[in-house]
PDB file of C-alpha atoms in Angstrom:
ATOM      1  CA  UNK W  39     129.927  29.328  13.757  1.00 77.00           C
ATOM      2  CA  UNK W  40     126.018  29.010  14.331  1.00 86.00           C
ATOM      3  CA  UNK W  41     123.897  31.843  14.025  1.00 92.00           C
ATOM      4  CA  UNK W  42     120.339  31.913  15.430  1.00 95.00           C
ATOM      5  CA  UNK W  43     117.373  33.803  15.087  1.00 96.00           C
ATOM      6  CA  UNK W  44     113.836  32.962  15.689  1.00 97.00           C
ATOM      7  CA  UNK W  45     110.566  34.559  15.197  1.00 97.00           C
ATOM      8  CA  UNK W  46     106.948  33.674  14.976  1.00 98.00           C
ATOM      9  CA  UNK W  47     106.358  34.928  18.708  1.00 98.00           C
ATOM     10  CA  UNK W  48     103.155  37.211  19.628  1.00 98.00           C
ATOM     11  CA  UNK W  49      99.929  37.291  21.369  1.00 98.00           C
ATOM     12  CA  UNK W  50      97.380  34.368  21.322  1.00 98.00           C
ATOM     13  CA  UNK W  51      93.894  33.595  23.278  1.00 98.00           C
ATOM     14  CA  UNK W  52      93.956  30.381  25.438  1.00 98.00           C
ATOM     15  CA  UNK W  53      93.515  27.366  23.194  1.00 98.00           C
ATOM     16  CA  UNK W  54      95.103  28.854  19.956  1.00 98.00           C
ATOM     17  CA  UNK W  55      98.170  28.415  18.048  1.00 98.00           C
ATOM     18  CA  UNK W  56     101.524  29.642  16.961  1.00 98.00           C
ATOM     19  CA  UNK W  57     104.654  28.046  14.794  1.00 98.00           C
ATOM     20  CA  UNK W  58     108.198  29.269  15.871  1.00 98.00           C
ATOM     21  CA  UNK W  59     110.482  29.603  13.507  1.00 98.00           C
ATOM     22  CA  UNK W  60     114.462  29.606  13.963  1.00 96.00           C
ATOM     23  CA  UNK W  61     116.488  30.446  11.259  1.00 95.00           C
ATOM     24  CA  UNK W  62     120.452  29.621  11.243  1.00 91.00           C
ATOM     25  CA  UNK W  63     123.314  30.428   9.563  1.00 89.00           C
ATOM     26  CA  UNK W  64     126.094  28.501   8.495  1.00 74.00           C
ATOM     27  CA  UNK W  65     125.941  25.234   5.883  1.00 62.00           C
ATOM     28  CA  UNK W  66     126.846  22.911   9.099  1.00 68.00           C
ATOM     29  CA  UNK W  67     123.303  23.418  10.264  1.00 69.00           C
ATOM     30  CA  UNK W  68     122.733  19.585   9.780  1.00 72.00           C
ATOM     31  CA  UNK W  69     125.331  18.771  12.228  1.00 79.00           C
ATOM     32  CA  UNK W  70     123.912  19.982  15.136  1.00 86.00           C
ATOM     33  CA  UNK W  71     121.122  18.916  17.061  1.00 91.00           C
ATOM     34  CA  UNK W  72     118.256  21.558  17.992  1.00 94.00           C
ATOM     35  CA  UNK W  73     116.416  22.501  21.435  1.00 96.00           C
ATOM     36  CA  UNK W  74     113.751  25.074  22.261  1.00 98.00           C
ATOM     37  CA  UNK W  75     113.893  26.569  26.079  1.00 98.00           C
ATOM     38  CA  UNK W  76     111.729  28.932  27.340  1.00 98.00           C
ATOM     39  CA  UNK W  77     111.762  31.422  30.392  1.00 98.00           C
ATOM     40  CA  UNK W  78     109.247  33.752  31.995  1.00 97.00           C
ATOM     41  CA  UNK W  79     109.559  36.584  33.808  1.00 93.00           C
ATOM     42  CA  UNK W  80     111.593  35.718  37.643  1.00 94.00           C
ATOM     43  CA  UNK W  81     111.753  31.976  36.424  1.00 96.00           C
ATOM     44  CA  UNK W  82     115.016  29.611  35.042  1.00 96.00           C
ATOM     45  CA  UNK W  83     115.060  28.579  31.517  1.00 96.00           C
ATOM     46  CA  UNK W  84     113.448  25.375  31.342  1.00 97.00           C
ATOM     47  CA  UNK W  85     113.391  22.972  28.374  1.00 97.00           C
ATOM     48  CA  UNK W  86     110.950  22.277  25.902  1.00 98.00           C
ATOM     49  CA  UNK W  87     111.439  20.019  22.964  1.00 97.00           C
ATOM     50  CA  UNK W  88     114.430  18.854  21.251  1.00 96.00           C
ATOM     51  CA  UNK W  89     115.302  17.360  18.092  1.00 95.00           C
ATOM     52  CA  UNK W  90     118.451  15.444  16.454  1.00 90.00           C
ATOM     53  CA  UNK W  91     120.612  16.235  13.516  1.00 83.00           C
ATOM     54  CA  UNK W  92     118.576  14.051  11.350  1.00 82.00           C
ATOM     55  CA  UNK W  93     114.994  14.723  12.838  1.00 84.00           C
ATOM     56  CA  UNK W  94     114.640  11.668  13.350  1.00 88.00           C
ATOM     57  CA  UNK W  95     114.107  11.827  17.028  1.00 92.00           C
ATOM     58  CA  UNK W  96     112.286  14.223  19.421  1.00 95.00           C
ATOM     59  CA  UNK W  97     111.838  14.687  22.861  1.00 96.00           C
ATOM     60  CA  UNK W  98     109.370  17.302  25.246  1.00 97.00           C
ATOM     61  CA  UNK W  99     108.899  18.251  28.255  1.00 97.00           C
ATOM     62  CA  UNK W 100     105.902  16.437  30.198  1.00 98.00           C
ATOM     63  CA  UNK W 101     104.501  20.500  29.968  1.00 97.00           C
ATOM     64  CA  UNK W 102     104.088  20.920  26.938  1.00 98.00           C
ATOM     65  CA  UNK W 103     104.177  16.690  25.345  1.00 97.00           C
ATOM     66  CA  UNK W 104     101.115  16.111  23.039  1.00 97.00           C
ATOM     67  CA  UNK W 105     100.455  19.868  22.791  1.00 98.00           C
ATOM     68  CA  UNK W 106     104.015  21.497  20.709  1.00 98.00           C
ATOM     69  CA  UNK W 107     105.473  19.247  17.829  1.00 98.00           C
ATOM     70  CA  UNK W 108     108.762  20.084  16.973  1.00 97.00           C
ATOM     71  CA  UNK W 109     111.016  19.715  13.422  1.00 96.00           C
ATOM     72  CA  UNK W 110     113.706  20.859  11.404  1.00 93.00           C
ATOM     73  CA  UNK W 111     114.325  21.451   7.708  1.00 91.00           C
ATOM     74  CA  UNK W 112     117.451  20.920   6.734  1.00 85.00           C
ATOM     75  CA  UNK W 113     117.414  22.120   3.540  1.00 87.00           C
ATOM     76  CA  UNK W 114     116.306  25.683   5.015  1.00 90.00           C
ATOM     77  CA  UNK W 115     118.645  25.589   7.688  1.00 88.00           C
ATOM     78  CA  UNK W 116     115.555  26.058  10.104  1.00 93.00           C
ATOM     79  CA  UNK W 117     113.890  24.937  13.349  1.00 95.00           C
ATOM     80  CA  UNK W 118     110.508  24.637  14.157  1.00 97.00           C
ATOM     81  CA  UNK W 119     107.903  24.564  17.462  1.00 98.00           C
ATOM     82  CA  UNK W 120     104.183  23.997  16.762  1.00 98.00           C
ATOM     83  CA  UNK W 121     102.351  25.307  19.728  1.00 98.00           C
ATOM     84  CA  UNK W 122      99.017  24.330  19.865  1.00 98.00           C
ATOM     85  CA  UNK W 123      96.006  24.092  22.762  1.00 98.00           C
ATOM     86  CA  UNK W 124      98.293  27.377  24.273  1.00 98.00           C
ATOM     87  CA  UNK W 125      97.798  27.768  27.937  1.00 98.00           C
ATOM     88  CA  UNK W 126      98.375  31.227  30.158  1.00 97.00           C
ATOM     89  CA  UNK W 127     101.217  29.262  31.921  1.00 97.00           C
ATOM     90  CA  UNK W 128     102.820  28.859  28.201  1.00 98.00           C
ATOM     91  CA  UNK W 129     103.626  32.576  28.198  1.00 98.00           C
ATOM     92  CA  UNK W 130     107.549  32.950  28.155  1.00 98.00           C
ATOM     93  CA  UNK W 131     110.325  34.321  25.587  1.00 98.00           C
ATOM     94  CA  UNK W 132     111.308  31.205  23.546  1.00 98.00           C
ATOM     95  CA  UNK W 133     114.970  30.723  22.751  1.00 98.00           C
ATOM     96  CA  UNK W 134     115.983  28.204  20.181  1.00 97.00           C
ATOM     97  CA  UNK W 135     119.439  26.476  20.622  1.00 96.00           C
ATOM     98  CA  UNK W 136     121.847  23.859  19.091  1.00 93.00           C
ATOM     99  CA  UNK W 137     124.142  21.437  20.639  1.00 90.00           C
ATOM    100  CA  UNK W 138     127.312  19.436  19.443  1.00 85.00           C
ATOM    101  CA  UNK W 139     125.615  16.409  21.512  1.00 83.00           C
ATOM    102  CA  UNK W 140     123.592  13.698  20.078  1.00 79.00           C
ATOM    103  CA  UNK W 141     120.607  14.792  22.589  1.00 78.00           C
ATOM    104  CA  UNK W 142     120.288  17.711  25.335  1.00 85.00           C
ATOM    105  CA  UNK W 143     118.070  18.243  28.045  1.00 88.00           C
ATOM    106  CA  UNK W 144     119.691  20.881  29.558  1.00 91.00           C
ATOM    107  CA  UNK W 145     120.756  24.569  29.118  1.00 91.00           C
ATOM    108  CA  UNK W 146     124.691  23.880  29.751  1.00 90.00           C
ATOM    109  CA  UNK W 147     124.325  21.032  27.080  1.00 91.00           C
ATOM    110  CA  UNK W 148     123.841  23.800  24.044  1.00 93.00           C
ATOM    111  CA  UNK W 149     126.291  25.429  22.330  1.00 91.00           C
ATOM    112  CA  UNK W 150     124.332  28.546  20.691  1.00 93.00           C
ATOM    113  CA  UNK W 151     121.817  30.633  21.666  1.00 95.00           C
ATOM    114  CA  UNK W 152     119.025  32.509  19.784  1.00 97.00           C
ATOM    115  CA  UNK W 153     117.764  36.138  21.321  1.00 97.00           C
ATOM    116  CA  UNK W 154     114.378  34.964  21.775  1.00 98.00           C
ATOM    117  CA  UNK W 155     111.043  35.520  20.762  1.00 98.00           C
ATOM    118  CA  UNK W 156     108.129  36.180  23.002  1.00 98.00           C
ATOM    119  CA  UNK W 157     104.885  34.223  23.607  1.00 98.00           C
ATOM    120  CA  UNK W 158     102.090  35.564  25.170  1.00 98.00           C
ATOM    121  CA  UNK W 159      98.693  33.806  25.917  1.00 98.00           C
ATOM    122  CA  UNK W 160      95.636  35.754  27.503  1.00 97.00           C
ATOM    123  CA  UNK W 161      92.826  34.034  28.752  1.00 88.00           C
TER     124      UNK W 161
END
């Protein structure tokens, strides 16, 4: 039904930048609101940011809140997480998601998954 890919991962210094991009399938992309998660290695998924079907609202993680700026474009059927100021405790693989709900917090919330794209920050 949703298809999800993302990409934009790779390796940064401390204090640089990176736009994730998650591309999906399907012309019901609008109906579903959008998450990014991320998980390093020996840790749980946590969440990130999330955004509803119309973009017009957003929520983040206290982590990451003032630093990542997530949005959508509908019209491209795509996702996107602005990470700026990157920190060594940023490093994880980043999974995009989307969710039948009108907001998500959690991993159980979503409905499909993306495979993930990695993040790495070095100091």
């Amino acid at each position: 039904q949703v298809q999800l890919v993302e990409s934009g991962g790779g390796l940064v210094q401390a204090g640089g930048s990176l736009r994730l991009s998650c591309a999906a399938s399907g012309r019901t992309f609008s109906s579903y609101a959008m998450g990014w998660f991320r998980q390093a290695p020996g840790k749980e998924r946590e969440f990130v940011a999330a955004i509803s079907w119309s973009g017009s609202g957003t929520k983040y993680a206290d982590s990451v809140k003032g630093r990542f700026t997530i949005s959508r474009d509908n019209a491209k059927n795509t996702v996107y997480l602005q990470l700026d100021s990157l920190k060594r405790e940023d490093t994880a693989v980043y999974y995009c998601a989307a969710t039948s709900r009108l907001v998500a917090l959690t991993t159980v919330g979503y409905d499909y998954w993306g495979q993930g794209t990695q993040v790495t920050v070095s100091s």
